[in-house]
Tab-separated table of C-alpha atoms in Angstrom:
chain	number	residue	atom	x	y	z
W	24	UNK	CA	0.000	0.000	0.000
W	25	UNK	CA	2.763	2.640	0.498
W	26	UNK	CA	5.001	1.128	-1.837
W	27	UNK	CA	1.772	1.830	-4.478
W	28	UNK	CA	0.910	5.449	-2.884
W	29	UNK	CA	4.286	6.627	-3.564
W	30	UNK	CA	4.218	5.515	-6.863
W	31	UNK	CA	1.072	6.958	-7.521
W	32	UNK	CA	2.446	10.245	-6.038
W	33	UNK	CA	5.250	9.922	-8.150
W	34	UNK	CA	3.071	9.813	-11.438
W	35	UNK	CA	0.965	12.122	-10.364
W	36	UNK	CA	3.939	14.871	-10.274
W	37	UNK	CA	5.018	13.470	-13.368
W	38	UNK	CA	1.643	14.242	-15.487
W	39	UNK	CA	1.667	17.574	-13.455
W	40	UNK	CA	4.800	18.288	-14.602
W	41	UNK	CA	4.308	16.990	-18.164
W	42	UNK	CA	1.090	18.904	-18.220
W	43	UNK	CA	2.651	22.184	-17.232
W	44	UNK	CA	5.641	22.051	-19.381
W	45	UNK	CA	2.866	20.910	-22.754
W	46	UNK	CA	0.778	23.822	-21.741
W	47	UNK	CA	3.761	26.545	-21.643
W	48	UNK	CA	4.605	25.294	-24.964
W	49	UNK	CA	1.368	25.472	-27.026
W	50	UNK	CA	0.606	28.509	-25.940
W	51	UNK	CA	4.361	29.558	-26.554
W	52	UNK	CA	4.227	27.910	-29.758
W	53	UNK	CA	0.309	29.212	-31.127
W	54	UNK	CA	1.410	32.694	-30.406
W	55	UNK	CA	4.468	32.538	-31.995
W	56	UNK	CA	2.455	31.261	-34.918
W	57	UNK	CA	-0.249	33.635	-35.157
W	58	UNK	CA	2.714	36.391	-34.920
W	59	UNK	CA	4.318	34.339	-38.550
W	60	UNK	CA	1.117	33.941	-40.017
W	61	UNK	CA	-0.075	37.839	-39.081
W	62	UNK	CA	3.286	38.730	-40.507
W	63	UNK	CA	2.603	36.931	-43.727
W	64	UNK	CA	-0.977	38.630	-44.260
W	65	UNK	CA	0.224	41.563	-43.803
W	66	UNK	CA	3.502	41.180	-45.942
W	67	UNK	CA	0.816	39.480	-48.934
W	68	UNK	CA	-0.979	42.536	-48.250
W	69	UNK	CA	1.755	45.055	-48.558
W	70	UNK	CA	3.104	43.525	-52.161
W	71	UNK	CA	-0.555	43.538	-53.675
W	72	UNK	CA	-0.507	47.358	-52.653
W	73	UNK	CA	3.192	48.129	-54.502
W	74	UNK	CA	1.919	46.224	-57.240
W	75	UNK	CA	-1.115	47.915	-58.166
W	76	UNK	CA	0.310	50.876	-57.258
W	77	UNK	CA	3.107	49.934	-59.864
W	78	UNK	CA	0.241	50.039	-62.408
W	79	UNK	CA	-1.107	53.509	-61.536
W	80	UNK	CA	-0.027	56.970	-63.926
W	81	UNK	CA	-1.317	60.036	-64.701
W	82	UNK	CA	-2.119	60.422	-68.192
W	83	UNK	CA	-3.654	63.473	-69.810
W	84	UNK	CA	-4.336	64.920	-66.382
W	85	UNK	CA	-6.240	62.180	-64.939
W	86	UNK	CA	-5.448	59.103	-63.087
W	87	UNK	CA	-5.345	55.855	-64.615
W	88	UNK	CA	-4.043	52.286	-64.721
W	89	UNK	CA	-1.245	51.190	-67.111
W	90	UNK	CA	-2.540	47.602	-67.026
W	91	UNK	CA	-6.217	46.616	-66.301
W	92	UNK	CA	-8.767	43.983	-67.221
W	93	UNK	CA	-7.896	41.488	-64.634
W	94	UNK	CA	-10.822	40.973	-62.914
W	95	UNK	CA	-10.047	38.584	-60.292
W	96	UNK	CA	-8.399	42.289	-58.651
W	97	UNK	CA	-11.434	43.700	-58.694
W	98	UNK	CA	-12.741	41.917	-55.633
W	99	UNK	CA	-9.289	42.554	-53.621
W	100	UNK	CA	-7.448	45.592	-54.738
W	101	UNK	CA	-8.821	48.805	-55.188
W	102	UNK	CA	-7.319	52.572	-56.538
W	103	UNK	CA	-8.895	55.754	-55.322
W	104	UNK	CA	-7.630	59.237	-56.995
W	105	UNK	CA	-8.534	62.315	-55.416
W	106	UNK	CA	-11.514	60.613	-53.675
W	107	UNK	CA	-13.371	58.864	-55.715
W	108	UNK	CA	-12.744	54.962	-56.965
W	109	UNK	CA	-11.339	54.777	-59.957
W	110	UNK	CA	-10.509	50.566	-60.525
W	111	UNK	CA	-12.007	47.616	-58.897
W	112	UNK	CA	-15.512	46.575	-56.937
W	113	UNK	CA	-15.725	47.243	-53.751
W	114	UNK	CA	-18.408	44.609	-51.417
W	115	UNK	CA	-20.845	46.858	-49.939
W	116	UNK	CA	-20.026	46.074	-46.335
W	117	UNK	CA	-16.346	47.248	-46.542
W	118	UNK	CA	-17.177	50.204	-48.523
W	119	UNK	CA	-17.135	52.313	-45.423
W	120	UNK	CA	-13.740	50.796	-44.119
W	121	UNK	CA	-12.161	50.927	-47.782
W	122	UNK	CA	-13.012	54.719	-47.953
W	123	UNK	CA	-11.447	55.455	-44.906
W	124	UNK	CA	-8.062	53.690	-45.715
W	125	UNK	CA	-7.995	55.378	-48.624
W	126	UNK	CA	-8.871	59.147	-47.164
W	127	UNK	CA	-6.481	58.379	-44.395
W	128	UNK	CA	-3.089	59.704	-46.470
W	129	UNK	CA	-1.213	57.388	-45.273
W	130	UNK	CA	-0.390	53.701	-44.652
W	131	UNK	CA	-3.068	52.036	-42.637
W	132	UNK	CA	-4.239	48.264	-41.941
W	133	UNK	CA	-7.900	47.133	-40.513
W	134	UNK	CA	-9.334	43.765	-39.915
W	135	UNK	CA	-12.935	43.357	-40.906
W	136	UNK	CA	-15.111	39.766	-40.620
W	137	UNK	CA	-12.034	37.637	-41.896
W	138	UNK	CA	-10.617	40.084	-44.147
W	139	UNK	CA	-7.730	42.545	-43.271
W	140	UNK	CA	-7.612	45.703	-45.341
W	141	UNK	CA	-4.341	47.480	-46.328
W	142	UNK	CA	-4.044	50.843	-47.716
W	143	UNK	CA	-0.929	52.306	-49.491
W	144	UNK	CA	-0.691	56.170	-50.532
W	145	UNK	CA	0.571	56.761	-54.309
W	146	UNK	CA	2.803	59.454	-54.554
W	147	UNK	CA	1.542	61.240	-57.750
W	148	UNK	CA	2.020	65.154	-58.537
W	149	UNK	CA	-1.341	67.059	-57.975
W	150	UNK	CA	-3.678	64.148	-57.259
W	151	UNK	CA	-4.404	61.994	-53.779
W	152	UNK	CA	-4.213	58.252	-54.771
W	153	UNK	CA	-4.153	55.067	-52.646
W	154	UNK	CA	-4.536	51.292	-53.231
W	155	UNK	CA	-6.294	49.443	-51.251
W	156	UNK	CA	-6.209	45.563	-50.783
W	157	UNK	CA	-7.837	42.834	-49.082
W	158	UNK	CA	-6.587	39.645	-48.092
W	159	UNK	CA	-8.293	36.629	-47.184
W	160	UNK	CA	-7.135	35.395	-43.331
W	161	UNK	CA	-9.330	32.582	-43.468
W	162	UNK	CA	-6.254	30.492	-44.691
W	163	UNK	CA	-3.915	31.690	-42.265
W	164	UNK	CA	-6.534	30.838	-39.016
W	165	UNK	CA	-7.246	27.623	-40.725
W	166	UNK	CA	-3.203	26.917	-40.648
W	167	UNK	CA	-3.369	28.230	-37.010
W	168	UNK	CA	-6.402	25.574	-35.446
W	169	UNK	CA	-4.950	22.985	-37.234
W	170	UNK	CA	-1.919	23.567	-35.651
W	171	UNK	CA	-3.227	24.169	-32.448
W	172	UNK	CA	-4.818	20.583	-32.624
W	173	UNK	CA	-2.224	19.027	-33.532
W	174	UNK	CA	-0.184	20.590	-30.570
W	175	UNK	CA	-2.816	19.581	-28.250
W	176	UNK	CA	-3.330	15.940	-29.653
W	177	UNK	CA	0.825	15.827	-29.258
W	178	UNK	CA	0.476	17.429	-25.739
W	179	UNK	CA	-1.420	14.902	-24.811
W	180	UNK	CA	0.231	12.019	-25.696
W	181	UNK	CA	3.674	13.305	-24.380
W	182	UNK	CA	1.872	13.724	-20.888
W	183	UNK	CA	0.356	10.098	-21.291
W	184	UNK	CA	3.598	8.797	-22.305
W	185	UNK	CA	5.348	10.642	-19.552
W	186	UNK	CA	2.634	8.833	-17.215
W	187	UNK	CA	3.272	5.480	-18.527
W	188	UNK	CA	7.369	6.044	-18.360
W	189	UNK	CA	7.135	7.470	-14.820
W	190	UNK	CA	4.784	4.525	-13.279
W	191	UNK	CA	6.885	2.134	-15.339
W	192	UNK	CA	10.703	3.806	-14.324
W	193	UNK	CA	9.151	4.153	-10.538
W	194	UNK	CA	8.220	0.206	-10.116
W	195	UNK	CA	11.034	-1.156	-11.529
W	196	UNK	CA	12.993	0.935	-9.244
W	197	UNK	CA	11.052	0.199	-6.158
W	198	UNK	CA	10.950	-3.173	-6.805
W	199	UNK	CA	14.335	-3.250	-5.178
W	200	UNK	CA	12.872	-1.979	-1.940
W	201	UNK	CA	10.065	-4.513	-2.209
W	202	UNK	CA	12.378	-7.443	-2.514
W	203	UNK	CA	14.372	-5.898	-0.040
W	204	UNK	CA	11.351	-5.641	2.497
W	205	UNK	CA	10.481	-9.646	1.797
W	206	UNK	CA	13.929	-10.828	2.248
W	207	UNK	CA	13.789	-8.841	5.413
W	208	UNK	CA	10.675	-10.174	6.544
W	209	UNK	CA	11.501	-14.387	5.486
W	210	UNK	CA	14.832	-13.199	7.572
W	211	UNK	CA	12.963	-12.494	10.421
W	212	UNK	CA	11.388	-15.568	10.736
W	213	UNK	CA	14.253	-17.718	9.495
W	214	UNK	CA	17.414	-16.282	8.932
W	215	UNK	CA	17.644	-12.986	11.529
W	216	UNK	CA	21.570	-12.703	10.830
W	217	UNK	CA	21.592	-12.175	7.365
W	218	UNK	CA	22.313	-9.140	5.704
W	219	UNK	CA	21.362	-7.423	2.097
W	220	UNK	CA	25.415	-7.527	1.608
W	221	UNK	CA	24.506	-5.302	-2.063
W	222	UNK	CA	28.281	-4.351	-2.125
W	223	UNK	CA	29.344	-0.809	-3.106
W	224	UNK	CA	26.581	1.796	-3.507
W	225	UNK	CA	25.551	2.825	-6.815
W	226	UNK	CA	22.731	4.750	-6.235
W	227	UNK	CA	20.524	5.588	-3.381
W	228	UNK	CA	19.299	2.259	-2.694
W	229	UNK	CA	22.439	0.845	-2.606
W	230	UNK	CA	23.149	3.393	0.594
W	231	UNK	CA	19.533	2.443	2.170
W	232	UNK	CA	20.770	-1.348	1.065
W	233	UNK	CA	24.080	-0.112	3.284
W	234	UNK	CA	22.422	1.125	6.016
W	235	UNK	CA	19.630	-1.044	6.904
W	236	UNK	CA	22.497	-3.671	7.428
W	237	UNK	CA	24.531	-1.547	9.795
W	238	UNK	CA	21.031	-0.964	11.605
W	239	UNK	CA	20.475	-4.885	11.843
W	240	UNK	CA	24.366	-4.933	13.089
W	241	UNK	CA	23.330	-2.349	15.699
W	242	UNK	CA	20.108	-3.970	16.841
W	243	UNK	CA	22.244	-7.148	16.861
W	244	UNK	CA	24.905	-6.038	18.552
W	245	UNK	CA	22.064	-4.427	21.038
W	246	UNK	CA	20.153	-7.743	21.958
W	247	UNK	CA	23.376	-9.486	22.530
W	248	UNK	CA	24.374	-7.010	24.888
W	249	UNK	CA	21.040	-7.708	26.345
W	250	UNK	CA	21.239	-11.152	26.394
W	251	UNK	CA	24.799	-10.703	28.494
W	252	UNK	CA	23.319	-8.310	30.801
W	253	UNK	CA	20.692	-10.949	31.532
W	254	UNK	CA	23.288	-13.481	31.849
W	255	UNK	CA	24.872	-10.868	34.415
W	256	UNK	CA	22.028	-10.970	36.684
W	257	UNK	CA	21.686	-14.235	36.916
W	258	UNK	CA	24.631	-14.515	37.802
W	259	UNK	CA	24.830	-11.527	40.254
W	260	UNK	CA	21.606	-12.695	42.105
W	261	UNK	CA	22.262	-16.294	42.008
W	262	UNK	CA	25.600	-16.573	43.817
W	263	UNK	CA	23.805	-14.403	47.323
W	264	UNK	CA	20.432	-15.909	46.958
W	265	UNK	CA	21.837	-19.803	46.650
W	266	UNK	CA	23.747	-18.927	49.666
W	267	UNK	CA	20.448	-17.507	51.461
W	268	UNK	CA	19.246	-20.855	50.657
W	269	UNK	CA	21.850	-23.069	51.927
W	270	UNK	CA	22.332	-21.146	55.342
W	271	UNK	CA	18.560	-21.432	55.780
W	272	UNK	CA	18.017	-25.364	54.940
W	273	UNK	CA	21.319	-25.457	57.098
W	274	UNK	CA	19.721	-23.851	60.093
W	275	UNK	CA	16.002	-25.949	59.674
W	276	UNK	CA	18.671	-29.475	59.602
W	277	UNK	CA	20.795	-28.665	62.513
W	278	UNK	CA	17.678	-26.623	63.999
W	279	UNK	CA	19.715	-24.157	64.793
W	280	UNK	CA	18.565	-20.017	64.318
W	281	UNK	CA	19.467	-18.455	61.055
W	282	UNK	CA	22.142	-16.076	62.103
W	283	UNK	CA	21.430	-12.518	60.937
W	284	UNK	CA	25.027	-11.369	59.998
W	285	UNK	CA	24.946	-14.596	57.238
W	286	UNK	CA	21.423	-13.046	55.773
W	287	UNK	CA	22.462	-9.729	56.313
W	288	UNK	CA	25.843	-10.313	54.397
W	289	UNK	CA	23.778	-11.688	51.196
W	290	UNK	CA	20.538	-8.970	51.448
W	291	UNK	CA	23.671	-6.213	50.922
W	292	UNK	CA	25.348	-8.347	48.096
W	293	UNK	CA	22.225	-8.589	46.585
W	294	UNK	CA	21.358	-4.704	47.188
W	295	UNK	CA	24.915	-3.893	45.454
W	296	UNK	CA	24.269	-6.144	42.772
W	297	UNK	CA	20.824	-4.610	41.792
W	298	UNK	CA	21.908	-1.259	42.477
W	299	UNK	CA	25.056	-1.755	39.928
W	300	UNK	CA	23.174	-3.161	37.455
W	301	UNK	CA	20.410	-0.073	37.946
W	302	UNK	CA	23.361	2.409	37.582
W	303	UNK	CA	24.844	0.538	34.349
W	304	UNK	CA	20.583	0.983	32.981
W	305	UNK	CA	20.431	4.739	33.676
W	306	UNK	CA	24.075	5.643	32.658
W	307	UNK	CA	23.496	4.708	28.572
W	308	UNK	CA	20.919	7.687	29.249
W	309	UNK	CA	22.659	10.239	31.163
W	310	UNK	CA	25.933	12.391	30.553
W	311	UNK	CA	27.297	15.321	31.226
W	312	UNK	CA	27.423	14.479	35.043
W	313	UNK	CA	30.780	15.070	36.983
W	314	UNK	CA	31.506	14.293	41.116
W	315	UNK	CA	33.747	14.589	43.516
W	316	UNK	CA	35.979	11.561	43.300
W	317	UNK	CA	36.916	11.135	47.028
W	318	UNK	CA	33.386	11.700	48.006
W	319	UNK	CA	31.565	8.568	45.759
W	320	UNK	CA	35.027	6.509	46.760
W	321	UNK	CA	33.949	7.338	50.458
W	322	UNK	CA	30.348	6.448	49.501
W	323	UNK	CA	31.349	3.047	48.201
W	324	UNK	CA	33.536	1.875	50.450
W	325	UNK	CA	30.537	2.562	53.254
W	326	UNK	CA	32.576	1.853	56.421
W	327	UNK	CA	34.589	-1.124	55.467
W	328	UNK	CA	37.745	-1.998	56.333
W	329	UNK	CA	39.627	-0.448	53.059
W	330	UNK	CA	42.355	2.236	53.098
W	331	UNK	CA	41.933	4.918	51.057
W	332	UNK	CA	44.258	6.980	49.048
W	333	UNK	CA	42.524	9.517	46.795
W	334	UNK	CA	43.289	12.916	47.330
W	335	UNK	CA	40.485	15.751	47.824
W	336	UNK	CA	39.524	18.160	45.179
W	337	UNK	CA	39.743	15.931	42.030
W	338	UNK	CA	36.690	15.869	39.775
W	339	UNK	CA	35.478	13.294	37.572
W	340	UNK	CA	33.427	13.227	34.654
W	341	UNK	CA	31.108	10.407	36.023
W	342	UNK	CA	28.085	10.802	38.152
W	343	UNK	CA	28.513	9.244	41.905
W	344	UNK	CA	27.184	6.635	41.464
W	345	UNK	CA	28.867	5.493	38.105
W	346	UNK	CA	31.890	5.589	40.550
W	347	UNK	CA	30.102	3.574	43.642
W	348	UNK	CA	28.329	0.815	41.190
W	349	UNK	CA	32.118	0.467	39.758
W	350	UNK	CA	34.020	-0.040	42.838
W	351	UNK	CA	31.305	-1.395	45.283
W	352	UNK	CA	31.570	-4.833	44.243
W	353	UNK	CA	35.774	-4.335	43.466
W	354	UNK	CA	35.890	-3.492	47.058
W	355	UNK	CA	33.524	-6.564	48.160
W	356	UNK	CA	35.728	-9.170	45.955
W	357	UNK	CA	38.849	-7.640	48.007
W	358	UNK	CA	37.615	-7.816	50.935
W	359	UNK	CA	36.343	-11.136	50.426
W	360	UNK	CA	39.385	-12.143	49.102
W	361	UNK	CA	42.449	-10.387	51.067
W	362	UNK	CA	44.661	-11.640	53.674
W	363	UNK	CA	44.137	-8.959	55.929
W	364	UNK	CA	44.317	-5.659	53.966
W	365	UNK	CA	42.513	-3.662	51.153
W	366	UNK	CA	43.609	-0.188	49.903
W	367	UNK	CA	42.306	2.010	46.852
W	368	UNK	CA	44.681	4.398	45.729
W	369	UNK	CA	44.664	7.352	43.136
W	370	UNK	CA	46.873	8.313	40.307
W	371	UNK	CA	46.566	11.198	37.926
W	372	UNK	CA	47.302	10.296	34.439
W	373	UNK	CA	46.804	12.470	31.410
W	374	UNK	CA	44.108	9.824	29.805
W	375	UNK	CA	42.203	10.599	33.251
W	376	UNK	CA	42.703	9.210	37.086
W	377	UNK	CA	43.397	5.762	37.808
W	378	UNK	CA	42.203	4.260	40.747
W	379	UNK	CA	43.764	1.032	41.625
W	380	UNK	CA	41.927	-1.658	43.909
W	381	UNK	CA	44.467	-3.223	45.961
W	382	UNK	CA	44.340	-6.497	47.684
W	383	UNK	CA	46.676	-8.806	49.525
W	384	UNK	CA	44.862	-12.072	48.470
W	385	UNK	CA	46.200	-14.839	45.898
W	386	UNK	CA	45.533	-12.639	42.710
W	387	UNK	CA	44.093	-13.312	39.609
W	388	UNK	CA	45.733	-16.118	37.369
W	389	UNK	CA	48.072	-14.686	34.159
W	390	UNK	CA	46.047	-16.917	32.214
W	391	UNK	CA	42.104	-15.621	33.064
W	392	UNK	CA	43.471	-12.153	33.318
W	393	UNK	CA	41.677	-11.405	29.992
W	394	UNK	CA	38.436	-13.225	31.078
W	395	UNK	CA	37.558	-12.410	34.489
W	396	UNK	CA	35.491	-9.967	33.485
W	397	UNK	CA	33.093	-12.444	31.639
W	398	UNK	CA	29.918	-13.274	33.246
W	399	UNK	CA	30.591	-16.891	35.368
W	400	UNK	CA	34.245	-16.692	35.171
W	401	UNK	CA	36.327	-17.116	38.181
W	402	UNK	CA	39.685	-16.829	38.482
W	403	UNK	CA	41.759	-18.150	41.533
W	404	UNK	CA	39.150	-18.507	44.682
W	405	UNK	CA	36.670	-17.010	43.107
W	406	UNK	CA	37.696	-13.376	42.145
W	407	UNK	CA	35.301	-13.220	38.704
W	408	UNK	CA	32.270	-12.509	41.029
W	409	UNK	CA	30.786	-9.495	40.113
W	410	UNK	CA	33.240	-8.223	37.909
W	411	UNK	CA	30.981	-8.768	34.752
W	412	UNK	CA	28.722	-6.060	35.904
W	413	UNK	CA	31.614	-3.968	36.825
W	414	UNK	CA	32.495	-4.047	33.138
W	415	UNK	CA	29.328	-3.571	31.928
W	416	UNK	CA	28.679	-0.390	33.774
W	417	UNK	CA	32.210	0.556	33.300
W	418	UNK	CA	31.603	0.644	29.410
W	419	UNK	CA	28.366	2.305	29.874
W	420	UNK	CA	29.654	5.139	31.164
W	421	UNK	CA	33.231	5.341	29.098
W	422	UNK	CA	35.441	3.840	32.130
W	423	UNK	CA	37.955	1.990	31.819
W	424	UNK	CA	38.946	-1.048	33.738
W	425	UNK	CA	41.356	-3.980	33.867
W	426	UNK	CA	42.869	-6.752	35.821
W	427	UNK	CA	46.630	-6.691	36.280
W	428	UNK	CA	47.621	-10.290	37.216
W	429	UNK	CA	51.061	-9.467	39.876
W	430	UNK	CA	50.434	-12.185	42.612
W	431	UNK	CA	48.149	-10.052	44.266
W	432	UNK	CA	44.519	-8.595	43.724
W	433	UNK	CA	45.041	-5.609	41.669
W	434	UNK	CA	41.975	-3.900	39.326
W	435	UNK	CA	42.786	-0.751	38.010
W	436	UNK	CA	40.043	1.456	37.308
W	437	UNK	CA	40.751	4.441	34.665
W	438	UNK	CA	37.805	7.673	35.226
W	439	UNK	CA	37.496	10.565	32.760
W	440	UNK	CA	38.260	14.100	33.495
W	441	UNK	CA	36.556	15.434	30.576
């Protein structure tokens, strides 16, 4: 339906067009054609007039033509001397218009019916003489309806044909887009990775061609990320809630009382999880935020045992909580982790300031360094919790962060300035 309404549209401005540009021309055309053919009358008209006047002398003091006797001139050419007609018939409804040519004195044109008159003075010592001549225009208007049809009748046809070349030119071309919409839609059903894959762009649906596949990349590349962040909180909210589970079965076997440090332990892993994951959610939408980096280090390390190293004043282009979701669960894996000491330090490096997460625990493995940060991935006694959400937000919000494997637990956390 819209691939038809925009052709339609299409044709439609096509016949407008067509219709406009025929119009301009027959009228262009018909006028300059009744200018030629009123030029020819009147140029027919002016040689009858030279030639009769040609004819005209004055012999024995009167007025007279040197040749005569050709009637058919009668009817169209007439000689006046002195006011009075002196050769040829004159039809009694020009007679009026004839006379007044003639009186006029000097060169003078009328149209009467479908005649145009033309009057000539003779130059002739002592008497007023002028021819007069008619000429038929019937012809000439004839030569100009015809001509005007025929213009029309063409007219027409060149809009048809422009019409029939427009709806013909448009489908072919938008047949492209309709195969491309099929394809798209049997992909969908069957074949959701494929791509159009037209190769270089030669015209504009080529580039749409282009496009739509870097869309389908994007919205790929989207619900994979989707499908990792729901493999990320699964895997964030399994780890407390399983242990939840086994401290409580443990307590109704041994009946013993759950004991509230073990469930409060998990309820805040599980509140630092969500919140994380929350944070990594709202930070593809915001920007533009900046905090005090001391402060939100301050915030996320909440009271725990952790040493901190981060001098005052230094701003970061992050909001707060960018920078607790980040090192909240970094802190948690060192302090779950560590011998008997956790520090976070600061370092100000032109690419921004590097916080490093510090721990005196085993480490992470030279081998896993690369893929701790992948959701389920351990590395050593179990540092890989929570570190897949740390990346995620991380990227949200342009961080950078990395594991440095140097027998001890080191993540070093890079914020922007600007």
């Amino acid at each position: 339906m819209g691939v038809t309404g925009f052709r339609g549209r299409v044709v439609a401005l096509a016949i407008l067009i067509a219709t406009a540009v025929v119009a301009v021309l027959v009228v262009v055309s018909h006028v300059l054609l009744s200018r030629v053919t009123d030029a020819d009358a009147h140029a027919l008209a002016q040689a009858r007039a030279e030639a009769v006047a040609a004819n005209v002398a004055v012999r024995g003091g009167h007025v007279v033509l040197i040749e005569s006797g050709n009637e058919a001139l009668d009817t169209v050419a007439w000689v006046y001397a002195d006011g009075h007609l002196i050769d040829g018939i004159v039809p009694g409804g020009l007679v009026d218009r004839v006379e007044a040519l003639a009186g006029a004195g000097r060169s003078g044109t009328a149209t009467v019916g479908g005649d145009l008159l033309y009057a000539e003075p003779i130059r002739l010592d002592g008497h007023r003489v002028a021819a007069v001549v008619r000429v038929d225009l019937t012809p000439y208007e004839t030569s100009e309806q015809r001509s005007l049809v025929m213009s029309l009748l063409l007219g027409g046809l060149s809009i048809l044909l422009a019409g029939v070349v427009a709806h013909l030119v448009v489908g072919r071309a938008l047949r492209v887009v309709h195969d491309m919409a099929a394809l798209a839609d049997d992909w969908g059903e069957h074949e959701p990775g494929r791509r159009f894959d037209l190769g270089v762009p030669r015209d504009e649906f080529g580039e749409l061609g282009r496009t739509l596949d870097r869309l389908l990349d994007r919205v790929d590349s989207a619900l994979a990320d989707e499908r990792r962040l729901t493999d990320e909180i699964a895997h964030e909210l399994r780890t407390p809630l399983t242990a939840l589970r086994g401290e409580a079965q443990l307590a109704q076997l041994s009946a013993h009382r759950l004991a509230p440090e073990t469930v409060l332990t998990e309820v805040d892993r599980l509140n630092t999880a969500i919140t994380t994951i929350l944070s990594a959610a709202r930070t593809r939408s915001e920007g533009g935020t900046r905090c005090d980096l001391r402060a939100a280090a301050l915030q996320a390390i909440a009271g725990r045992a952790v040493e901190l190293a981060v001098p005052v004043d230094v701003d970061v282009a992050v909001a707060a909580e960018v920078v607790v979701g980040v090192l909240s669960p970094l802190l948690e894996n060192g302090l779950r982790h560590a011998r008997s000491r956790v520090s976070v330090t600061a370092r100000v490096q032109p690419q921004g300031v590097v916080i490093d997460v510090l721990d005196d625990g085993p480490g992470f493995d030279p081998a896993d360094v690369d893929r701790v940060f992948d959701a389920g991935v351990t590395s050593g006694d179990g540092h890989g919790l929570g570190l897949a959400v740390v990346r995620r937000l991380a990227t949200a919000a342009g961080v950078g962060v990395r594991a440095i494997a140097e027998g001890r637990g080191h993540v070093e956390v890079t914020f922007p300035t600007s």
